[in-house]
XYZ file of C-alpha atoms in Angstrom:
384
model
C -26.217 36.889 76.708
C -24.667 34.012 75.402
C -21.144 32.736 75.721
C -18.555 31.350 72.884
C -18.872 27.816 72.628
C -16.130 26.228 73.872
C -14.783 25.205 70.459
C -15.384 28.114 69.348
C -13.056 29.752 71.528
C -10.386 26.701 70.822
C -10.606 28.244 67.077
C -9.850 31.116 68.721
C -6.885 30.072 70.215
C -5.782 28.167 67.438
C -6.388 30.999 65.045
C -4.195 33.248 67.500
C -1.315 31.177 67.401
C -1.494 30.575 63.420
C -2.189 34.467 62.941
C 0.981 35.026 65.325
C 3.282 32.726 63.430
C 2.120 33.221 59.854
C 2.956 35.696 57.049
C 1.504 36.307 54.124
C 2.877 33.008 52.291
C 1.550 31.251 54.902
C 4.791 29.541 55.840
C 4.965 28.960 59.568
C 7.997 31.160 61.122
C 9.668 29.256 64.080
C 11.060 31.648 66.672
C 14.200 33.355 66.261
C 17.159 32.201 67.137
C 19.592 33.721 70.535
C 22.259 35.388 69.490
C 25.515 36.419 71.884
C 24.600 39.700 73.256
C 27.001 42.880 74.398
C 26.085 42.835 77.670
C 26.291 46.733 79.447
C 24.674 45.672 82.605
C 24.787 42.778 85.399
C 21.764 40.780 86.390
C 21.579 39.076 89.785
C 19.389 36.390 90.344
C 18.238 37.339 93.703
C 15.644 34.396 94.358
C 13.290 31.763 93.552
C 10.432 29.679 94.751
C 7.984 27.073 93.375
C 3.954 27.163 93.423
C 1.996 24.334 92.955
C -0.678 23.734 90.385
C -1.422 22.701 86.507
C 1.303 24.657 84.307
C -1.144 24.813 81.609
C -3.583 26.394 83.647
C -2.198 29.198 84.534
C -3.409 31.824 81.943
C -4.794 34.584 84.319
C -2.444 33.798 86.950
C 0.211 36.171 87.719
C 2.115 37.741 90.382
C 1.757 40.916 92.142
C 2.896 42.585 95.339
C 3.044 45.740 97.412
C 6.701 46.679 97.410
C 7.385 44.705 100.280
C 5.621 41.175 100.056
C 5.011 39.262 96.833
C 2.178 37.358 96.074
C 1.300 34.581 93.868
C -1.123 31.917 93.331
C -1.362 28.513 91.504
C -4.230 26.782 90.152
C -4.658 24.054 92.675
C -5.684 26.911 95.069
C -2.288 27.751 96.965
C -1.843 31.137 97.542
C 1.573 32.530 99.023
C 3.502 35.418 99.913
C 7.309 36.216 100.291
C 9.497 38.867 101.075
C 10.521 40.611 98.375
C 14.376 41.179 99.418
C 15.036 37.339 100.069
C 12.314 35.358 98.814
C 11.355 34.252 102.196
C 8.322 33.087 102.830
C 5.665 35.015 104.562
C 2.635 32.897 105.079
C 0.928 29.736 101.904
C -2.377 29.151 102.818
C -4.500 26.480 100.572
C -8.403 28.254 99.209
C -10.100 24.880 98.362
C -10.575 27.083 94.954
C -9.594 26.271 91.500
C -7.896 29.652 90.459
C -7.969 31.223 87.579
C -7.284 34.887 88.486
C -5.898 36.801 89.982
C -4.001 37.631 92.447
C -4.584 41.473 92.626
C -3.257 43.544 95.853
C -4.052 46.610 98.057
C -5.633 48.071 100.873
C -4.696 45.653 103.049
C -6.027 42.606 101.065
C -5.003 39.383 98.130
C -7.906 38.757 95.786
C -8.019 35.510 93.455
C -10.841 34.306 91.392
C -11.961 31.280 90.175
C -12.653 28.963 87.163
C -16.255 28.781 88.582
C -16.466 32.288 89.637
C -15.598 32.099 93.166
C -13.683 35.171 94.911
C -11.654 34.651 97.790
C -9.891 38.148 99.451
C -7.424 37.137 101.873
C -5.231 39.303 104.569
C -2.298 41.032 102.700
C -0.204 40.105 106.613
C -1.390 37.292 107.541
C -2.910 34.975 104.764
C -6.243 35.054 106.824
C -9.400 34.638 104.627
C -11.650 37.638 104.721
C -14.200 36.699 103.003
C -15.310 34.740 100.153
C -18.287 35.047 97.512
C -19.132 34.067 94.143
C -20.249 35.878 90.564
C -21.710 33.864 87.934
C -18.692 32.857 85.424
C -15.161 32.071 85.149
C -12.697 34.969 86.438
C -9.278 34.980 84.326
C -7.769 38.279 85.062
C -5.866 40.172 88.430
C -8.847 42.077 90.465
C -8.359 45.415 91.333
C -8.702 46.727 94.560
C -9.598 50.600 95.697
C -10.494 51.868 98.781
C -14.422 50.190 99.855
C -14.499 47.833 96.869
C -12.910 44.908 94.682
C -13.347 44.973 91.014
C -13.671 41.203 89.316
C -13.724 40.838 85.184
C -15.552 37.850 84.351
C -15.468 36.067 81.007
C -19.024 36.711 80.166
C -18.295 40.670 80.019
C -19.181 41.666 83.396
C -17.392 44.298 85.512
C -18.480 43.404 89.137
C -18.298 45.729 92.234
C -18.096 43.909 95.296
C -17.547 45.370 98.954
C -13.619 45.103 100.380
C -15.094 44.768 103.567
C -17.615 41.354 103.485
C -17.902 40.579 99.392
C -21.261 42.001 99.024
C -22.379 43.176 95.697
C -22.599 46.635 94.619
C -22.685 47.190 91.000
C -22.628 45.586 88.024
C -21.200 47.021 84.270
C -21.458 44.851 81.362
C -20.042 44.842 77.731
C -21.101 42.604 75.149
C -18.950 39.610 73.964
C -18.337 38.698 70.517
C -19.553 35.124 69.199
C -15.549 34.312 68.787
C -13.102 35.575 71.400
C -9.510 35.073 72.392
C -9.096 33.119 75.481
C -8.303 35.646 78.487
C -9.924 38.916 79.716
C -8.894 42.361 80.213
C -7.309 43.751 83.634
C -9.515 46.640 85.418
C -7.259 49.042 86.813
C -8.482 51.593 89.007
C -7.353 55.228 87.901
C -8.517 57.527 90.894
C -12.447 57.576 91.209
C -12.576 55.016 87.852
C -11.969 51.563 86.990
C -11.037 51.265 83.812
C -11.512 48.032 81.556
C -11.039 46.572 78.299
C -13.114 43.692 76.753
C -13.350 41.651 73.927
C -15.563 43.929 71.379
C -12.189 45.935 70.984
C -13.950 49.268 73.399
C -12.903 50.202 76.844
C -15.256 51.193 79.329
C -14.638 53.324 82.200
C -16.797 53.137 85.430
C -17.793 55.540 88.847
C -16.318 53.096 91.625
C -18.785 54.676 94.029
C -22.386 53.873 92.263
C -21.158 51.770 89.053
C -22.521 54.133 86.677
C -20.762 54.516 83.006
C -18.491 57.718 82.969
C -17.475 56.970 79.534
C -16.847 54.244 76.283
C -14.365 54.454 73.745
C -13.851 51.672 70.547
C -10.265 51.726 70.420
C -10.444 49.281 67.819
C -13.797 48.539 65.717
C -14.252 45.204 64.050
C -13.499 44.788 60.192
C -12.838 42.100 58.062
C -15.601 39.474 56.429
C -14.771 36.434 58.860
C -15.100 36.102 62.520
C -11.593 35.488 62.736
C -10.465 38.553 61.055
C -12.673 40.634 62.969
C -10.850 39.662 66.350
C -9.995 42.659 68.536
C -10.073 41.474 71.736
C -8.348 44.112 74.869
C -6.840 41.070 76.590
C -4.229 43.141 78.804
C -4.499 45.821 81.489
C -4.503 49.602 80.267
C -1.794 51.950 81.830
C -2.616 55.041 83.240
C 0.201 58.032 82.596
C -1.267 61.674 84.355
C -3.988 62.704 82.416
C -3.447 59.753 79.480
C -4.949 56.224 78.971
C -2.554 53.667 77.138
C -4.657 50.620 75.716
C -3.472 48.189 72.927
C -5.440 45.076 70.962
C -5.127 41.899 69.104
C -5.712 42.452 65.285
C -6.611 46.142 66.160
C -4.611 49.298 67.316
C -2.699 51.248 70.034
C -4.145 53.850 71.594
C -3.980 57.227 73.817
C -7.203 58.172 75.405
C -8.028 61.649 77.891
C -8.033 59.545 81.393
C -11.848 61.853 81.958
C -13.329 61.478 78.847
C -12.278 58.908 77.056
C -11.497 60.892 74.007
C -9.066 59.585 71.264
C -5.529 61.632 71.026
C -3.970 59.191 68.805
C -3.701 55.855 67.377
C -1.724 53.725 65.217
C -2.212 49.823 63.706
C -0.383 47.402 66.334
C -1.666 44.275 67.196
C -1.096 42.706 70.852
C -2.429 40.407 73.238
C 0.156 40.785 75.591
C 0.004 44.853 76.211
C 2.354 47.647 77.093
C 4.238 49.561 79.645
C 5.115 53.250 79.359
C 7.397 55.627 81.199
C 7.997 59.443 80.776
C 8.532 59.300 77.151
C 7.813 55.625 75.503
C 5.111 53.522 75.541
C 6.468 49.920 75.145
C 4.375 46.484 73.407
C 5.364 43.152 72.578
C 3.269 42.818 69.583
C 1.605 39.534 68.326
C 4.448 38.606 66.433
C 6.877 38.973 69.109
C 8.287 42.350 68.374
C 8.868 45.267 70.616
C 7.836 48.503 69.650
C 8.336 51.854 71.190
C 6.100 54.679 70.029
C 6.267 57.732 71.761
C 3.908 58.649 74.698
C 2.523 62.012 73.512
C 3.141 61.976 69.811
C 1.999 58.423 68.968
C 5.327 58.348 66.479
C 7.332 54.476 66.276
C 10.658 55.683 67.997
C 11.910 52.195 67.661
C 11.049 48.659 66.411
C 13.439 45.921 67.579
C 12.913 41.677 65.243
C 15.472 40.169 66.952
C 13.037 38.203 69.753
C 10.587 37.750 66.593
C 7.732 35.060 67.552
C 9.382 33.994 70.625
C 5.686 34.469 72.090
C 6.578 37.378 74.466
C 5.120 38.547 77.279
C 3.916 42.105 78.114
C 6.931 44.319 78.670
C 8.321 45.806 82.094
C 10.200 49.157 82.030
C 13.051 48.663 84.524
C 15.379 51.927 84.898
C 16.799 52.610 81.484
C 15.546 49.241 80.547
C 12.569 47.219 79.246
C 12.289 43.712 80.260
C 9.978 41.193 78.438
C 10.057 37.426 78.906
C 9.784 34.400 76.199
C 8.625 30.900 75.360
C 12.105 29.023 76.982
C 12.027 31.405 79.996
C 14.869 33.936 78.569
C 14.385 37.539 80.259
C 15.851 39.804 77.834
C 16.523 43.598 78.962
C 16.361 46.412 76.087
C 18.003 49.912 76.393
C 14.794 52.174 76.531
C 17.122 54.214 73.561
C 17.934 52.333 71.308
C 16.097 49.033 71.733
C 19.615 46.893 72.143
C 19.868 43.684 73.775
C 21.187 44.911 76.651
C 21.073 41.833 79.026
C 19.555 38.443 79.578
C 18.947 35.830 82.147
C 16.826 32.630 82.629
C 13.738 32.367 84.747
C 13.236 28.480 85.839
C 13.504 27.608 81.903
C 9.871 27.370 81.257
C 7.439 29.398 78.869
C 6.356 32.806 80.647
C 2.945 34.170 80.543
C 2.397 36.522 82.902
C 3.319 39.709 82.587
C 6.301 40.968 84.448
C 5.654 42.764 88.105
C 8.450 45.657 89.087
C 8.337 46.491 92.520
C 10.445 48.635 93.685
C 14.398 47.728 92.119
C 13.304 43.819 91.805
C 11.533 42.246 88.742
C 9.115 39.650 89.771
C 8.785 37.066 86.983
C 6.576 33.832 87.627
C 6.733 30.616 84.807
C 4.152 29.033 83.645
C 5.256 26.161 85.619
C 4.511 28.458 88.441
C 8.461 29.418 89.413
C 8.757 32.433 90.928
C 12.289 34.409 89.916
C 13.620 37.888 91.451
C 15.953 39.847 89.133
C 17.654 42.930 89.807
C 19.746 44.924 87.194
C 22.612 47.422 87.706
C 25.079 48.932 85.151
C 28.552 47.042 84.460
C 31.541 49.560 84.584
């Protein structure tokens, strides 16, 4: 199988930001503008920290943690871990890896990847390496960790199964990738005995952890359009699971909810995202393309509410906090909604640099990491 070219995939990139910012004249629409906001709750600024690396680099590189450390990674190959209630630091260890990926958390380990498809699983404690191996291209996306084996997207539209306990192989899925594709790569998550992916033909694909095999496909969004530009659909962002439901959104495509064991389709609706969503009992919440945040409702697939005001301010996924929903934008503004009513509720300023990553709640503290590579901790609670 045979990759974009690498100009090809510029166009991509290029395309994404003109089909972001353009409307139907044309006419390129600069972000909107801060208003004053009615503030209704107080945000604290609990902590931040610095990692090293290229800031323009830093496209599958994120944050995650396991409610009581927080990791995070920068492209030079530092990897690093605080304590979630004060920021301090736990252990920073240097890989001798260019990351790409990554880093994804649990049982006990921190997984990065690479730009030249090198995995390194550390100790979640202690920083120690556990092991380190390599797959055959470029990994831009978390890896997902389940109990006896660490799940790696590649560019090149491989799911890979490798062994928690030395790196060995044990399965390999594959999807095929489109001539022209957005820059970045889908997030497996693992949903009990599944991991579940999406990829850049606009299906998701949901695999046995044990053996590997297929245990179902859905097209949430199927190509159209005359030019390979138009008939971008890439999955770019992590699904969500919600009990027996499957949450997945695309660029150019649709939003959709999908039976977690079959993969059938309960309902979609046009939305276009290559950011993704959050959901909580009743909403699912995505910062579209265009920089709009939409809630549709969870089990009737009906817009509940549309808020413009953060319109192509290049947002990142959103985070439901409480009765809030946090997203982040190009300046480093966090802005909280009201889950209700989608109201400006409250904002703040993360290190005042772009913000890619997607937004990590862990516990009562929102983890939110620049694209300078500043780590910020934020916690909300009602004024009055």
């Amino acid at each position: 199988m045979q990759r974009a070219h690498p100009l090809l995939v510029l166009l991509g990139i290029c395309a994404l930001a003109l089909l972001s910012a353009c409307g139907k004249n044309k006419n390129v629409d600069p972000p909107a503008e801060l208003t004053d906001i009615k503030a209704t709750i107080n945000v604290d600024r609990v902590w931040d920290i610095g990692m090293e690396g290229e800031p323009k680099l830093r496209l599958g590189l994120g944050v995650s943690s396991d409610d009581v450390r927080a990791y995070a990674a920068g492209s030079d190959g530092e990897v690093a871990a605080f304590d979630i209630k004060n920021g301090k630091q736990i252990w920073r260890i240097k890989s001798r890896v260019r990351l790409a990926g990554g880093p994804g958390t649990g049982e006990g380990l921190v997984v990065v990847g690479g730009a030249y498809g090198d995995v390194v699983a550390l100790d979640a404690a202690s920083g120690g390496l556990k092991w380190r191996t390599r797959v055959n291209s470029e990994i831009l996306a978390a890896p997902a960790i389940g109990p006896g084996v660490v799940v790696v997207r590649s560019v090149d539209g491989r799911l890979h199964g490798l062994s928690s306990a030395d790196g060995k192989p044990l399965w390999t899925a594959e999807q095929q990738v489109p001539r022209l594709s957005l820059r970045g790569t889908g997030e497996p998550v693992i949903v009990g005995d599944l991991v579940i992916c999406g990829f850049d033909n606009g299906k998701l694909l949901a695999i046995n952890l044990k053996d590997g095999n297929d245990a179902w496909e859905a097209q949430v969004s199927p190509p159209s359009g005359r030019t390979e530009l138009e008939r971008l659909v890439d999955i770019d962002s992590a699904v969500h699971a919600a009990e027996d439901d499957i949450y997945a959104v695309s660029f150019q495509g649709r939003i959709a909810r999908l039976a977690r064991d079959t993969g059938q389709v309960w309902w979609s609706r046009e939305v276009s995202s290559y950011r993704g969503l959050d959901t909580d009992e009743d909403g699912v919440y995505v910062s579209t393309a265009d920089g709009e945040i939409v809630k549709i409702g969870r089990r009737t697939g009906v817009e509940l509410w549309r808020s413009k005001v953060l319109a192509h301010r290049r947002l990142s996924a959103p985070a439901v906090m409480g009765k809030q929903v946090a997203v982040a934008d190009l300046e480093g503004y966090v802005h909280w909604l009201d889950i209700e009513t989608g109201t400006i509720v409250g904002r703040s300023k993360s290190g005042g640099d772009r913000v890619t990553a997607a937004p990590k709640l862990a516990g009562d503290t929102l983890l939110v990491l620049n694209d300078k590579g500043h780590l910020t901790a934020f916690r909300v609670t009602p004024r009055g």
